CSV table of C-alpha atoms and ligand atoms in Angstrom, one decimal:
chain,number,residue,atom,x,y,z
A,1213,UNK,CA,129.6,98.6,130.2
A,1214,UNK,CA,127.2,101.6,129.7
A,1215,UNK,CA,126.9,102.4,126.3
A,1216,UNK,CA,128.2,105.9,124.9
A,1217,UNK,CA,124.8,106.7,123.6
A,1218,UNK,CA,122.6,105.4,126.7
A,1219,UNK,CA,125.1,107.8,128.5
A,1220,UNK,CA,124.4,111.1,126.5
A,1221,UNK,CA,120.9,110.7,127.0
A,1222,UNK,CA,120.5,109.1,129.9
A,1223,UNK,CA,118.4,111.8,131.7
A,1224,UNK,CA,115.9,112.4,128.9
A,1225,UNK,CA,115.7,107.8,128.4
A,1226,UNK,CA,114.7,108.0,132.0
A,1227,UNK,CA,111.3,110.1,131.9
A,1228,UNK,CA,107.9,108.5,130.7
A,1229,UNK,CA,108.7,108.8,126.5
A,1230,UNK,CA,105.8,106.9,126.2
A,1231,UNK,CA,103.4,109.3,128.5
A,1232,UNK,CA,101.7,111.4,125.9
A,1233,UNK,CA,99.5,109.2,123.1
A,1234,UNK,CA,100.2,111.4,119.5
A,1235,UNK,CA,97.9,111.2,116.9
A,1236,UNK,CA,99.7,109.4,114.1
A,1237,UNK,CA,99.0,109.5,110.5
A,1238,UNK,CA,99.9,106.8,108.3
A,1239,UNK,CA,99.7,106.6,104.6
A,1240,UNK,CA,101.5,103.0,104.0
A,1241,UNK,CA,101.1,100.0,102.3
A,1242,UNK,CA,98.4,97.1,102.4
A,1243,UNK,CA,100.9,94.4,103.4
A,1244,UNK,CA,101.7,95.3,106.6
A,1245,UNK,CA,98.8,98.4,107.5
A,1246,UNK,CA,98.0,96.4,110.2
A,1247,UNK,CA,101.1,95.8,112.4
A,1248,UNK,CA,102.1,99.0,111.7
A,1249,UNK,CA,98.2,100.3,113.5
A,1250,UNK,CA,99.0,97.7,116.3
A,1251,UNK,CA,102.8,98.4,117.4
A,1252,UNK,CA,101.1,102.1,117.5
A,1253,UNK,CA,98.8,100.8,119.6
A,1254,UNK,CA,100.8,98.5,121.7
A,1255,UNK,CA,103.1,101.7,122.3
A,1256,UNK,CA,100.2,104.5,123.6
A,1257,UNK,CA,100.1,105.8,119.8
A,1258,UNK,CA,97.1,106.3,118.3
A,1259,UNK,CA,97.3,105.9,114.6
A,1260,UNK,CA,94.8,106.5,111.9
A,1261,UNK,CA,95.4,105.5,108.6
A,1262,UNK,CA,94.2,107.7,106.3
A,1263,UNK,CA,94.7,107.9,102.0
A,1264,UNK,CA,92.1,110.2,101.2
A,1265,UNK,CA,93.5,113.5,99.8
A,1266,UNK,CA,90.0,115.0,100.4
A,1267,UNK,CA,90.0,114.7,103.9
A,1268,UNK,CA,93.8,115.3,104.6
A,1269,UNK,CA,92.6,119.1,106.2
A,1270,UNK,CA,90.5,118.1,108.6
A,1271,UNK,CA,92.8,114.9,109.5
A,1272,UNK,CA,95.6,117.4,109.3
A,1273,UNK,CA,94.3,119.7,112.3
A,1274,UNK,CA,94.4,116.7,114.4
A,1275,UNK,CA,97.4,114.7,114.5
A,1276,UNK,CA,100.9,115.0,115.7
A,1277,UNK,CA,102.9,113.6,112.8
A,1278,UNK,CA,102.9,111.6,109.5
A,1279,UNK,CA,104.0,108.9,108.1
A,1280,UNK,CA,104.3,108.0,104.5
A,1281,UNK,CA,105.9,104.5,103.6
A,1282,UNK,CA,106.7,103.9,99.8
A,1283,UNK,CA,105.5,100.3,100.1
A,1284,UNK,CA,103.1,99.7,97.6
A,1285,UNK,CA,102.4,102.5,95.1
A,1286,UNK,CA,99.9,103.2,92.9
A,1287,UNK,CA,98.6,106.4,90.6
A,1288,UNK,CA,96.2,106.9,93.7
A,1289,UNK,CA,99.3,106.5,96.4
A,1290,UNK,CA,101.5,108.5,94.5
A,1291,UNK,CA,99.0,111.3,94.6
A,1292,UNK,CA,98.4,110.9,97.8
A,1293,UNK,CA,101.9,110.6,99.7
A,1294,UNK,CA,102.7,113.4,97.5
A,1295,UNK,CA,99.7,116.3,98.4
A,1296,UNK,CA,100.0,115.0,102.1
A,1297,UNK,CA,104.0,115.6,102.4
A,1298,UNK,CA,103.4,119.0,100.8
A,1299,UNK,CA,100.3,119.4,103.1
A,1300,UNK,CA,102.6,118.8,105.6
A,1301,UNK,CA,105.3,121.1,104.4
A,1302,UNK,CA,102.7,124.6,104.7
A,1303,UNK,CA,101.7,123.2,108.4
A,1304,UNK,CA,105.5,122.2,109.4
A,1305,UNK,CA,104.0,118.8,110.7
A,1306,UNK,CA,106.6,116.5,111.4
A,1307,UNK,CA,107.6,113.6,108.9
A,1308,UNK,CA,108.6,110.2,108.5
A,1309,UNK,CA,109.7,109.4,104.6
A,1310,UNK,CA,109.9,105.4,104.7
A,1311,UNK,CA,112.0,104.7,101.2
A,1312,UNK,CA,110.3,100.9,100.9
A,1313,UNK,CA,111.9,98.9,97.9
A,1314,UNK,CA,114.0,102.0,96.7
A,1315,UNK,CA,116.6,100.5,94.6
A,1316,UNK,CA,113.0,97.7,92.7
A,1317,UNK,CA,111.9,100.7,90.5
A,1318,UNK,CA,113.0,104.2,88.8
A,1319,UNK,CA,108.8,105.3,89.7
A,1320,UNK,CA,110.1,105.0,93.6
A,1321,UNK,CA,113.2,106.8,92.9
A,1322,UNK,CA,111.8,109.8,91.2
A,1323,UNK,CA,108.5,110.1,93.5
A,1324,UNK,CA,111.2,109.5,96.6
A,1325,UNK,CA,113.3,112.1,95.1
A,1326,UNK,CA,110.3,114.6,94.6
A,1327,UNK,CA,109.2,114.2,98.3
A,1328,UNK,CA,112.8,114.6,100.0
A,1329,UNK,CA,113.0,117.7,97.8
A,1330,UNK,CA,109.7,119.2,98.8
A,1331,UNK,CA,109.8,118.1,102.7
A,1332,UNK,CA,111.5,115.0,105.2
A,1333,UNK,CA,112.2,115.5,108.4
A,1334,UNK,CA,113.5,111.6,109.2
A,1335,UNK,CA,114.5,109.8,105.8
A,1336,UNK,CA,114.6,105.9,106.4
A,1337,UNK,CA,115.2,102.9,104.7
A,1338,UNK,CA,117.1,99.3,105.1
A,1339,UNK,CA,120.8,99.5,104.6
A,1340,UNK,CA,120.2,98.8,100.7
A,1341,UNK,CA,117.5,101.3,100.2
A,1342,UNK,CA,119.6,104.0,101.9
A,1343,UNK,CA,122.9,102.9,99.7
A,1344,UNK,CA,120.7,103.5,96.6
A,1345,UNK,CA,119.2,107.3,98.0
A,1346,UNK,CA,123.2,107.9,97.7
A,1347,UNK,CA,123.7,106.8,94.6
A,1348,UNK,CA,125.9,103.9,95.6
A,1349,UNK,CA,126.1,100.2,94.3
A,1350,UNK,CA,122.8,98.3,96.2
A,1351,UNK,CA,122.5,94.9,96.5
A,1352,UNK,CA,118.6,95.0,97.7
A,1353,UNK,CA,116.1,92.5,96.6
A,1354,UNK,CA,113.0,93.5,96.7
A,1355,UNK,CA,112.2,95.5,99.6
A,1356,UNK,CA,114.9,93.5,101.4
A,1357,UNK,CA,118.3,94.5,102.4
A,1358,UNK,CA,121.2,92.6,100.6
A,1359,UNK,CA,124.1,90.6,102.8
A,1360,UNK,CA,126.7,92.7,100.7
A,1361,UNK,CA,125.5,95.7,102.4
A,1362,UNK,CA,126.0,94.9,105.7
A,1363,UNK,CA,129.7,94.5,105.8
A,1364,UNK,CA,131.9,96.8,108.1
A,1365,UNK,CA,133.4,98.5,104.8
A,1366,UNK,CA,129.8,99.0,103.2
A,1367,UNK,CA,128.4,100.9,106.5
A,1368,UNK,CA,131.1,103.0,106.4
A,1369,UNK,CA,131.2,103.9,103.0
A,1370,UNK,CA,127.0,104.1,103.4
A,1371,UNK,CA,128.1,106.4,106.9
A,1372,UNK,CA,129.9,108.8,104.2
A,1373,UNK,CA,126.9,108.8,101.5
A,1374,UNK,CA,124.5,109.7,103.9
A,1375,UNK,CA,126.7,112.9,105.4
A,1376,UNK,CA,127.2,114.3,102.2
A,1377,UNK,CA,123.6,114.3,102.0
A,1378,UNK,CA,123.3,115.4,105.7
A,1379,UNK,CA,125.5,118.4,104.7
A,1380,UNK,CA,123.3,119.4,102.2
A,1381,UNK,CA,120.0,119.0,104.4
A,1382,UNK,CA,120.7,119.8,107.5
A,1383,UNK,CA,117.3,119.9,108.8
A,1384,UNK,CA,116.8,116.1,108.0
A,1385,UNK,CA,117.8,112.5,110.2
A,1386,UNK,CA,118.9,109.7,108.0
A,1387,UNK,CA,118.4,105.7,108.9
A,1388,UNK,CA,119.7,102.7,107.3
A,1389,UNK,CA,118.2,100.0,109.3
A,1390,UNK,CA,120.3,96.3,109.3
A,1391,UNK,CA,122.3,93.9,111.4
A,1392,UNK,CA,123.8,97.6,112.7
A,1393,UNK,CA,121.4,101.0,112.0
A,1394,UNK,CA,123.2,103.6,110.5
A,1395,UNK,CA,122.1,107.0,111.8
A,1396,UNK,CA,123.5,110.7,110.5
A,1397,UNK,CA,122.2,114.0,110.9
A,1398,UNK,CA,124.3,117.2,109.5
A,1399,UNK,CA,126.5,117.2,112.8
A,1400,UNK,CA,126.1,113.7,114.2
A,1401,UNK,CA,126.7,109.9,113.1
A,1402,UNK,CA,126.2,106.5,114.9
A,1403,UNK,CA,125.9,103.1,114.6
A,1404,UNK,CA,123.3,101.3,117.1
A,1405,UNK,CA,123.7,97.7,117.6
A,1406,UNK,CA,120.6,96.1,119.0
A,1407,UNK,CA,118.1,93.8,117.4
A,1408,UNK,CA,118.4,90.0,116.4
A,1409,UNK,CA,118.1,88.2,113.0
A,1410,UNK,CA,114.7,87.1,113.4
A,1411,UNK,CA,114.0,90.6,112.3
A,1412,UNK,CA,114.4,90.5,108.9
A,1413,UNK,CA,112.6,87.5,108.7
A,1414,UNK,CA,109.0,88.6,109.1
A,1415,UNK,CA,107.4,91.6,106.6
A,1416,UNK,CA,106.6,95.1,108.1
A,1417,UNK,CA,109.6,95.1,110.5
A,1418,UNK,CA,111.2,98.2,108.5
A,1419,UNK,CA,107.0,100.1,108.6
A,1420,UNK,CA,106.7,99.5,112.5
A,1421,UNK,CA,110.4,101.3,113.0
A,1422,UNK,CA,108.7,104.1,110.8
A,1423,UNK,CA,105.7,104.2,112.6
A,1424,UNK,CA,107.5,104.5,115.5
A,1425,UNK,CA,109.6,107.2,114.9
A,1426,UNK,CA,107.0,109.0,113.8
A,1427,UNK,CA,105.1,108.8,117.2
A,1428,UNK,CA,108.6,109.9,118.7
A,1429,UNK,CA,108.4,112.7,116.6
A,1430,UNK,CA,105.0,113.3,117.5
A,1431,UNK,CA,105.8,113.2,121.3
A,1432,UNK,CA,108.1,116.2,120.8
A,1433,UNK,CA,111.4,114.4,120.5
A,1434,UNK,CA,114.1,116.0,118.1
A,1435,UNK,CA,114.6,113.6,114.9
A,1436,UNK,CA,118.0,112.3,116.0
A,1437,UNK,CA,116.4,111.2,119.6
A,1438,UNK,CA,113.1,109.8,117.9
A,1439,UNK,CA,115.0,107.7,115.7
A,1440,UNK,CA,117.2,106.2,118.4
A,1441,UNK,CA,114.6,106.0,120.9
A,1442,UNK,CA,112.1,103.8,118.4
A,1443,UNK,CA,115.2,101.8,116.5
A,1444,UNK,CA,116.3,100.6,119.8
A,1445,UNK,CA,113.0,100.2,121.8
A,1446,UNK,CA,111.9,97.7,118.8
A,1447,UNK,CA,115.1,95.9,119.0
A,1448,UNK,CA,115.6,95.2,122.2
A,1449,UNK,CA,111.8,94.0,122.2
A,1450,UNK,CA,113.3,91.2,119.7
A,1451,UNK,CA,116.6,90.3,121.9
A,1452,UNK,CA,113.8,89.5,124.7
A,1453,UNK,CA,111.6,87.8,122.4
A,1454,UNK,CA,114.4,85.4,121.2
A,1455,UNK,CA,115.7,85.2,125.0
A,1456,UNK,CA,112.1,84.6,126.5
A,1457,UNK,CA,111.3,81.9,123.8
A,1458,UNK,CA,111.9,78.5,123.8
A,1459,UNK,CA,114.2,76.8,120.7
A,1460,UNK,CA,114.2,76.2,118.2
A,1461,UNK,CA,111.6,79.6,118.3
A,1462,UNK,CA,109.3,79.8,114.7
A,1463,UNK,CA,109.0,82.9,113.7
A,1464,UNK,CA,105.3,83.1,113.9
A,1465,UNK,CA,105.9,82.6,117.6
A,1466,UNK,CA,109.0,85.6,117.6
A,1467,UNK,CA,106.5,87.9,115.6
A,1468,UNK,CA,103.8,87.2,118.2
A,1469,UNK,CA,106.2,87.5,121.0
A,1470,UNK,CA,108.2,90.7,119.8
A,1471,UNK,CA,104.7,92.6,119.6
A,1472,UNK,CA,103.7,91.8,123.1
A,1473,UNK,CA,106.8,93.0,124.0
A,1474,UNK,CA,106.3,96.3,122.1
A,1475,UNK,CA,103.1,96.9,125.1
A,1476,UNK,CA,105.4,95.8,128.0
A,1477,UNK,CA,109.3,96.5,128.3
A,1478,UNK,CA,108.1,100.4,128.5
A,1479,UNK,CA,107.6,99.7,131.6
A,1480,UNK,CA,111.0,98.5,132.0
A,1481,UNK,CA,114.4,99.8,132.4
A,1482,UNK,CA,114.6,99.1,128.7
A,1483,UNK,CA,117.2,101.7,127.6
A,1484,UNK,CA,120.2,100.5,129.9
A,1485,UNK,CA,120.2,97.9,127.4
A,1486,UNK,CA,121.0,100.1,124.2
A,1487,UNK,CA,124.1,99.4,122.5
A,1488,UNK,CA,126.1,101.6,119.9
A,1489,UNK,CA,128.4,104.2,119.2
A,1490,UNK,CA,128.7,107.6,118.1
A,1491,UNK,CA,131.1,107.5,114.5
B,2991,ADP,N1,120.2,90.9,111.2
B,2991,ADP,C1,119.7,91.8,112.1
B,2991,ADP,N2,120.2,91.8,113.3
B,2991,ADP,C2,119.7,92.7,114.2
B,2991,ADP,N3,118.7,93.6,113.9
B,2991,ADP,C3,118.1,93.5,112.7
B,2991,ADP,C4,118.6,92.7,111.7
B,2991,ADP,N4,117.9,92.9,110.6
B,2991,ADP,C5,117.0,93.8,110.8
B,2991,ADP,N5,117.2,94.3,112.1
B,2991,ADP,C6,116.3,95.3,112.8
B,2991,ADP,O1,115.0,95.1,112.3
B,2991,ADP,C7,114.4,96.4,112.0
B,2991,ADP,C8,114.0,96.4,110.5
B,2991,ADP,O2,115.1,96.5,109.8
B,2991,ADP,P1,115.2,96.0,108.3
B,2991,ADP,O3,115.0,94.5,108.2
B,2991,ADP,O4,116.6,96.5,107.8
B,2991,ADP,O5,114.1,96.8,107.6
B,2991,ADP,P2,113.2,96.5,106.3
B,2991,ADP,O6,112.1,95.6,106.8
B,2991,ADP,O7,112.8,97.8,105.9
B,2991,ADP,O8,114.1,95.8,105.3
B,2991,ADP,C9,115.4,97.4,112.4
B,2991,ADP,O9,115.1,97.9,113.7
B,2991,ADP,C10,116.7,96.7,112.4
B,2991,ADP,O10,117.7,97.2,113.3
B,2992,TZP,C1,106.5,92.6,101.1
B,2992,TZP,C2,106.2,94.0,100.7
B,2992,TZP,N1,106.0,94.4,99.4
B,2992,TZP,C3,105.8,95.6,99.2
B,2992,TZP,S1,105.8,96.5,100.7
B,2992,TZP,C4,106.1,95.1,101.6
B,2992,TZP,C5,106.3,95.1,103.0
B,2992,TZP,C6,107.7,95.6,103.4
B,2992,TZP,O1,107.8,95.7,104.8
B,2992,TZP,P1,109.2,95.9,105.5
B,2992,TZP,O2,110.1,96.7,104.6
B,2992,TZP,O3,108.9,96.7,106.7
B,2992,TZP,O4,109.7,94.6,105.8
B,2993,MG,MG1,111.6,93.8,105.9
Protein backbone atom coordinates (compact mmCIF):
# COMPACT_ATOMS: atom_id res chain seq x y z
CA UNK A 1 0.00 0.00 0.00
CA UNK A 2 1.28 3.50 -0.89
CA UNK A 3 2.22 5.24 2.10
CA UNK A 4 0.30 8.59 3.21
CA UNK A 5 3.50 10.51 3.12
CA UNK A 6 4.98 9.10 -0.25
CA UNK A 7 1.48 10.14 -1.48
CA UNK A 8 1.61 13.93 -0.46
CA UNK A 9 4.77 14.35 -1.98
CA UNK A 10 4.89 12.19 -4.56
CA UNK A 11 5.33 14.79 -7.45
CA UNK A 12 8.21 16.71 -5.72
CA UNK A 13 10.03 12.63 -4.64
CA UNK A 14 9.89 12.12 -8.30
CA UNK A 15 12.31 15.04 -9.69
CA UNK A 16 16.20 14.66 -9.47
CA UNK A 17 16.52 15.80 -5.35
CA UNK A 18 19.85 14.86 -5.73
CA UNK A 19 20.61 17.15 -9.06
CA UNK A 20 22.23 20.20 -7.64
CA UNK A 21 25.64 19.44 -5.41
CA UNK A 22 25.25 22.33 -2.18
CA UNK A 23 28.15 23.43 -0.55
CA UNK A 24 27.86 22.02 2.98
CA UNK A 25 29.51 23.21 6.06
CA UNK A 26 30.14 21.09 8.85
CA UNK A 27 31.37 21.84 12.24
CA UNK A 28 31.12 18.27 13.99
CA UNK A 29 32.88 15.94 15.89
CA UNK A 30 36.26 13.95 15.43
CA UNK A 31 34.58 10.56 15.77
CA UNK A 32 32.70 10.32 12.95
CA UNK A 33 34.06 13.70 10.56
CA UNK A 34 34.72 11.34 8.22
CA UNK A 35 31.51 9.46 7.26
CA UNK A 36 29.78 12.35 7.72
CA UNK A 37 32.38 14.04 4.49
CA UNK A 38 31.70 10.72 2.60
CA UNK A 39 27.79 10.08 2.79
CA UNK A 40 28.08 13.94 1.50
CA UNK A 41 30.04 12.74 -1.05
CA UNK A 42 28.38 9.55 -1.84
CA UNK A 43 25.11 11.78 -2.25
CA UNK A 44 26.47 14.81 -4.89
CA UNK A 45 27.08 17.05 -1.57
CA UNK A 46 30.11 18.67 -1.34
CA UNK A 47 31.03 19.18 2.33
CA UNK A 48 33.85 21.16 3.84
CA UNK A 49 34.54 20.87 7.24
CA UNK A 50 35.52 23.85 8.59
CA UNK A 51 36.20 25.03 12.71
CA UNK A 52 37.95 28.08 12.21
CA UNK A 53 35.99 31.17 13.37
CA UNK A 54 38.54 33.28 11.46
CA UNK A 55 37.69 32.09 8.23
CA UNK A 56 33.90 31.49 8.77
CA UNK A 57 33.29 34.87 6.25
CA UNK A 58 34.82 33.86 3.49
CA UNK A 59 33.53 30.06 3.92
CA UNK A 60 30.24 31.77 4.69
CA UNK A 61 29.91 33.45 1.09
CA UNK A 62 30.20 30.06 -0.38
CA UNK A 63 28.05 27.40 0.88
CA UNK A 64 24.55 26.43 0.89
CA UNK A 65 23.97 25.44 4.50
CA UNK A 66 25.50 24.44 7.90
CA UNK A 67 25.77 21.98 10.00
CA UNK A 68 26.82 22.02 13.65
CA UNK A 69 26.71 18.56 15.55
CA UNK A 70 27.22 18.84 19.47
CA UNK A 71 29.44 15.75 19.41
CA UNK A 72 32.48 16.46 21.02
CA UNK A 73 32.80 19.84 22.61
CA UNK A 74 35.44 21.72 23.68
CA UNK A 75 36.25 25.62 24.88
CA UNK A 76 37.42 25.89 21.04
CA UNK A 77 33.98 24.03 19.72
CA UNK A 78 31.89 25.81 21.88
CA UNK A 79 33.17 29.03 20.46
CA UNK A 80 33.00 27.96 17.32
CA UNK A 81 29.39 26.28 16.80
CA UNK A 82 28.40 29.29 18.67
CA UNK A 83 29.91 32.50 16.35
CA UNK A 84 28.99 30.22 13.22
CA UNK A 85 25.08 29.72 14.22
CA UNK A 86 24.98 33.43 14.95
CA UNK A 87 27.04 34.03 11.63
CA UNK A 88 24.47 32.21 10.22
CA UNK A 89 21.60 33.96 11.82
CA UNK A 90 22.75 37.77 10.14
CA UNK A 91 23.13 35.77 6.61
CA UNK A 92 19.73 33.63 7.09
CA UNK A 93 21.81 30.48 5.96
CA UNK A 94 19.99 27.48 6.60
CA UNK A 95 20.78 25.22 9.76
CA UNK A 96 21.07 21.92 11.05
CA UNK A 97 21.39 21.94 15.12
CA UNK A 98 22.50 18.11 15.76
CA UNK A 99 21.76 17.83 19.91
CA UNK A 100 24.62 14.86 20.21
CA UNK A 101 24.63 13.33 23.87
CA UNK A 102 22.06 15.98 25.15
CA UNK A 103 20.80 14.48 28.21
CA UNK A 104 25.43 13.29 29.21
CA UNK A 105 26.11 16.94 30.33
CA UNK A 106 24.46 20.36 31.76
CA UNK A 107 27.62 22.18 29.30
CA UNK A 108 25.50 20.59 26.13
CA UNK A 109 22.22 21.65 27.55
CA UNK A 110 23.05 25.28 28.20
CA UNK A 111 25.29 25.72 24.86
CA UNK A 112 22.19 23.67 23.01
CA UNK A 113 19.89 25.99 24.73
CA UNK A 114 21.87 29.18 23.77
CA UNK A 115 22.04 28.15 19.98
CA UNK A 116 18.10 27.17 19.60
CA UNK A 117 17.52 30.52 21.17
CA UNK A 118 19.73 32.47 18.84
CA UNK A 119 18.96 30.46 15.52
CA UNK A 120 17.80 26.53 14.20
CA UNK A 121 16.08 25.95 11.44
CA UNK A 122 16.00 21.78 11.76
CA UNK A 123 16.58 20.70 15.58
CA UNK A 124 17.65 16.93 15.67
CA UNK A 125 18.48 14.45 18.02
CA UNK A 126 17.89 10.48 18.83
CA UNK A 127 14.61 9.82 20.53
CA UNK A 128 16.40 10.38 24.07
CA UNK A 129 18.19 13.50 23.22
CA UNK A 130 14.97 15.05 21.93
CA UNK A 131 12.89 13.68 25.22
CA UNK A 132 15.53 15.70 27.21
CA UNK A 133 15.32 19.29 24.84
CA UNK A 134 11.56 18.81 26.31
CA UNK A 135 12.33 18.51 29.59
CA UNK A 136 10.97 14.99 29.87
CA UNK A 137 12.35 11.84 31.76
CA UNK A 138 15.42 10.44 29.24
CA UNK A 139 16.81 7.24 29.40
CA UNK A 140 19.91 8.04 26.97
CA UNK A 141 23.28 6.67 27.56
CA UNK A 142 25.76 8.32 26.19
CA UNK A 143 25.03 9.66 22.91
CA UNK A 144 22.80 6.61 22.48
CA UNK A 145 19.11 6.37 22.59
CA UNK A 146 17.53 4.38 25.56
CA UNK A 147 15.00 1.21 24.85
CA UNK A 148 12.53 3.00 27.28
CA UNK A 149 12.19 5.72 24.84
CA UNK A 150 11.11 3.98 22.09
CA UNK A 151 7.85 2.62 23.25
CA UNK A 152 4.53 3.58 21.55
CA UNK A 153 3.46 5.61 24.86
CA UNK A 154 7.04 7.42 24.95
CA UNK A 155 6.71 8.65 21.16
CA UNK A 156 3.59 10.00 21.83
CA UNK A 157 4.18 11.70 24.84
CA UNK A 158 7.80 12.87 22.98
CA UNK A 159 5.09 13.81 19.78
CA UNK A 160 3.44 16.31 22.46
CA UNK A 161 6.88 17.69 23.95
CA UNK A 162 8.07 18.57 20.78
CA UNK A 163 4.70 20.55 19.58
CA UNK A 164 4.65 22.60 22.46
CA UNK A 165 7.95 23.54 21.43
CA UNK A 166 6.80 23.71 17.74
CA UNK A 167 4.12 26.19 18.88
CA UNK A 168 6.51 28.29 20.25
CA UNK A 169 8.96 28.20 17.19
CA UNK A 170 7.30 27.94 14.42
CA UNK A 171 9.95 28.62 12.03
CA UNK A 172 11.82 25.41 13.28
CA UNK A 173 11.58 21.24 12.21
CA UNK A 174 11.99 18.93 15.02
CA UNK A 175 13.57 15.07 14.70
CA UNK A 176 13.82 12.43 17.11
CA UNK A 177 15.48 9.67 15.22
CA UNK A 178 14.83 5.78 16.54
CA UNK A 179 13.24 2.49 15.65
CA UNK A 180 10.34 5.23 14.41
CA UNK A 181 11.51 9.16 13.69
CA UNK A 182 9.43 11.48 15.19
CA UNK A 183 9.06 14.56 13.08
CA UNK A 184 6.92 18.06 14.13
CA UNK A 185 6.84 21.32 12.78
CA UNK A 186 4.29 24.13 14.19
CA UNK A 187 1.46 22.68 11.96
CA UNK A 188 2.52 19.14 11.06
CA UNK A 189 3.59 15.76 12.97
CA UNK A 190 4.57 12.23 11.66
CA UNK A 191 6.06 9.27 12.41
CA UNK A 192 8.35 7.55 9.51
CA UNK A 193 9.05 3.96 9.80
CA UNK A 194 11.97 2.97 7.67
CA UNK A 195 15.38 1.86 8.77
CA UNK A 196 16.66 -1.50 10.46
CA UNK A 197 18.48 -2.21 13.74
CA UNK A 198 21.81 -2.38 12.44
CA UNK A 199 21.62 1.29 12.63
CA UNK A 200 22.16 1.97 15.92
CA UNK A 201 24.82 -0.25 15.99
CA UNK A 202 27.58 1.58 14.20
CA UNK A 203 28.75 5.37 15.51
CA UNK A 204 27.94 8.50 13.20
CA UNK A 205 24.52 7.09 12.02
CA UNK A 206 22.66 10.07 13.86
CA UNK A 207 25.76 12.92 12.07
CA UNK A 208 25.21 11.40 8.50
CA UNK A 209 21.10 11.92 8.95
CA UNK A 210 22.36 15.56 9.94
CA UNK A 211 24.54 15.99 7.24
CA UNK A 212 22.04 15.04 5.07
CA UNK A 213 19.38 17.13 5.97
CA UNK A 214 21.51 19.78 5.75
CA UNK A 215 22.29 19.25 2.04
CA UNK A 216 18.37 18.92 1.65
CA UNK A 217 18.24 22.17 3.01
CA UNK A 218 20.89 23.36 0.95
CA UNK A 219 19.14 22.05 -2.25
CA UNK A 220 16.19 24.34 -1.53
CA UNK A 221 13.94 21.92 0.19
CA UNK A 222 11.55 23.39 2.99
CA UNK A 223 12.75 21.84 6.57
CA UNK A 224 9.82 19.45 6.89
CA UNK A 225 10.70 17.96 3.20
CA UNK A 226 14.61 17.88 3.89
CA UNK A 227 14.11 16.08 6.95
CA UNK A 228 11.87 13.39 5.39
CA UNK A 229 13.65 13.15 2.31
CA UNK A 230 17.33 12.49 4.14
CA UNK A 231 15.67 10.32 7.26
CA UNK A 232 14.12 8.05 4.74
CA UNK A 233 16.75 7.99 1.90
CA UNK A 234 19.39 6.75 4.67
CA UNK A 235 17.04 4.23 5.90
CA UNK A 236 15.89 2.58 3.22
CA UNK A 237 19.72 2.43 2.10
CA UNK A 238 20.02 0.05 5.43
CA UNK A 239 16.74 -2.19 4.67
CA UNK A 240 18.77 -2.89 1.26
CA UNK A 241 21.91 -3.33 2.91
CA UNK A 242 20.50 -6.03 5.35
CA UNK A 243 18.34 -7.48 2.38
CA UNK A 244 21.37 -7.57 -0.12
CA UNK A 245 23.73 -9.16 2.57
CA UNK A 246 24.34 -12.48 3.24
CA UNK A 247 23.59 -13.76 7.21
CA UNK A 248 24.49 -13.69 9.68
CA UNK A 249 25.66 -9.88 8.13
CA UNK A 250 28.69 -8.23 10.59
CA UNK A 251 28.21 -4.91 10.95
CA UNK A 252 31.43 -3.87 9.45
CA UNK A 253 30.06 -5.42 6.26
CA UNK A 254 26.28 -3.49 6.81
CA UNK A 255 28.29 -0.19 7.44
CA UNK A 256 30.34 -0.80 4.27
CA UNK A 257 27.23 -1.93 2.43
CA UNK A 258 24.76 0.94 3.72
CA UNK A 259 27.34 3.59 2.41
CA UNK A 260 27.54 2.18 -1.09
CA UNK A 261 24.15 2.26 -1.10
CA UNK A 262 23.99 5.96 0.04
CA UNK A 263 25.85 6.58 -4.01
CA UNK A 264 23.40 4.21 -5.68
CA UNK A 265 19.50 3.80 -4.75
CA UNK A 266 19.34 7.64 -6.05
CA UNK A 267 19.11 6.29 -8.95
CA UNK A 268 16.34 4.19 -7.93
CA UNK A 269 12.68 4.46 -7.41
CA UNK A 270 13.76 4.70 -3.82
CA UNK A 271 10.89 6.76 -2.31
CA UNK A 272 7.88 4.29 -3.22
CA UNK A 273 9.48 2.56 -0.47
CA UNK A 274 8.90 5.23 2.33
CA UNK A 275 6.77 4.18 5.13
CA UNK A 276 4.92 6.36 7.85
CA UNK A 277 2.23 8.45 8.78
CA UNK A 278 1.07 11.80 9.39
CA UNK A 279 -0.07 12.05 13.58
N1 LIG B 1 16.14 0.23 15.70
C1 LIG B 1 16.09 0.96 14.57
N2 LIG B 1 15.27 0.58 13.57
C2 LIG B 1 15.21 1.30 12.43
N3 LIG B 1 15.93 2.42 12.19
C3 LIG B 1 16.75 2.86 13.15
C4 LIG B 1 16.87 2.17 14.39
N4 LIG B 1 17.76 2.83 15.17
C5 LIG B 1 18.16 3.89 14.45
N5 LIG B 1 17.56 3.92 13.24
C6 LIG B 1 17.78 4.94 12.18
O1 LIG B 1 19.17 5.24 12.19
C7 LIG B 1 19.41 6.63 12.03
C8 LIG B 1 20.17 7.17 13.25
O2 LIG B 1 19.29 7.16 14.34
P1 LIG B 1 19.77 7.03 15.84
O3 LIG B 1 20.52 5.76 16.04
O4 LIG B 1 18.56 7.27 16.68
O5 LIG B 1 20.71 8.29 15.97
P2 LIG B 1 21.97 8.55 16.90
O6 LIG B 1 23.09 7.88 16.20
O7 LIG B 1 22.06 10.01 16.91
O8 LIG B 1 21.65 7.96 18.24
C9 LIG B 1 18.03 7.26 11.84
O9 LIG B 1 17.81 7.42 10.46
C10 LIG B 1 17.06 6.24 12.44
O10 LIG B 1 15.81 6.26 11.82
C1 LIG C 1 30.72 8.03 20.14
C2 LIG C 1 30.63 9.50 20.15
N1 LIG C 1 31.07 10.22 21.22
C3 LIG C 1 30.91 11.53 21.08
S1 LIG C 1 30.24 11.94 19.60
C4 LIG C 1 30.13 10.32 19.13
C5 LIG C 1 29.58 9.91 17.82
C6 LIG C 1 28.09 9.92 17.86
O1 LIG C 1 27.56 9.62 16.60
P1 LIG C 1 26.02 9.26 16.39
O2 LIG C 1 25.23 9.99 17.43
O3 LIG C 1 25.75 9.77 15.03
O4 LIG C 1 25.92 7.76 16.49
MG1 LIG D 1 24.40 6.49 17.17
Amino acid sequence: MMSPIFKQYQTLLQTDLFEYAPLVHCITNEITIESVANALLYTNAKPIMADDPREFEEIFQQTDALFLNLGNLSADRDQCLSIANRLAQQTQKPVVLDLVGLAASKLRRTLAQDLIETYGVVVKGNLSEMRTLCGLTSNGRGVDGGASDQTEAALTELTKGLQDLARKRPEICFLGTGPTDVVVTHDTSLWLKNGVPEMDQFTGTGDIVGGLITSFLGRGLTPLTAVIVAVSYFNICGETAVAQGRQPLGLADFRQQILNNLSLLKQEQWYEKIKGAFK
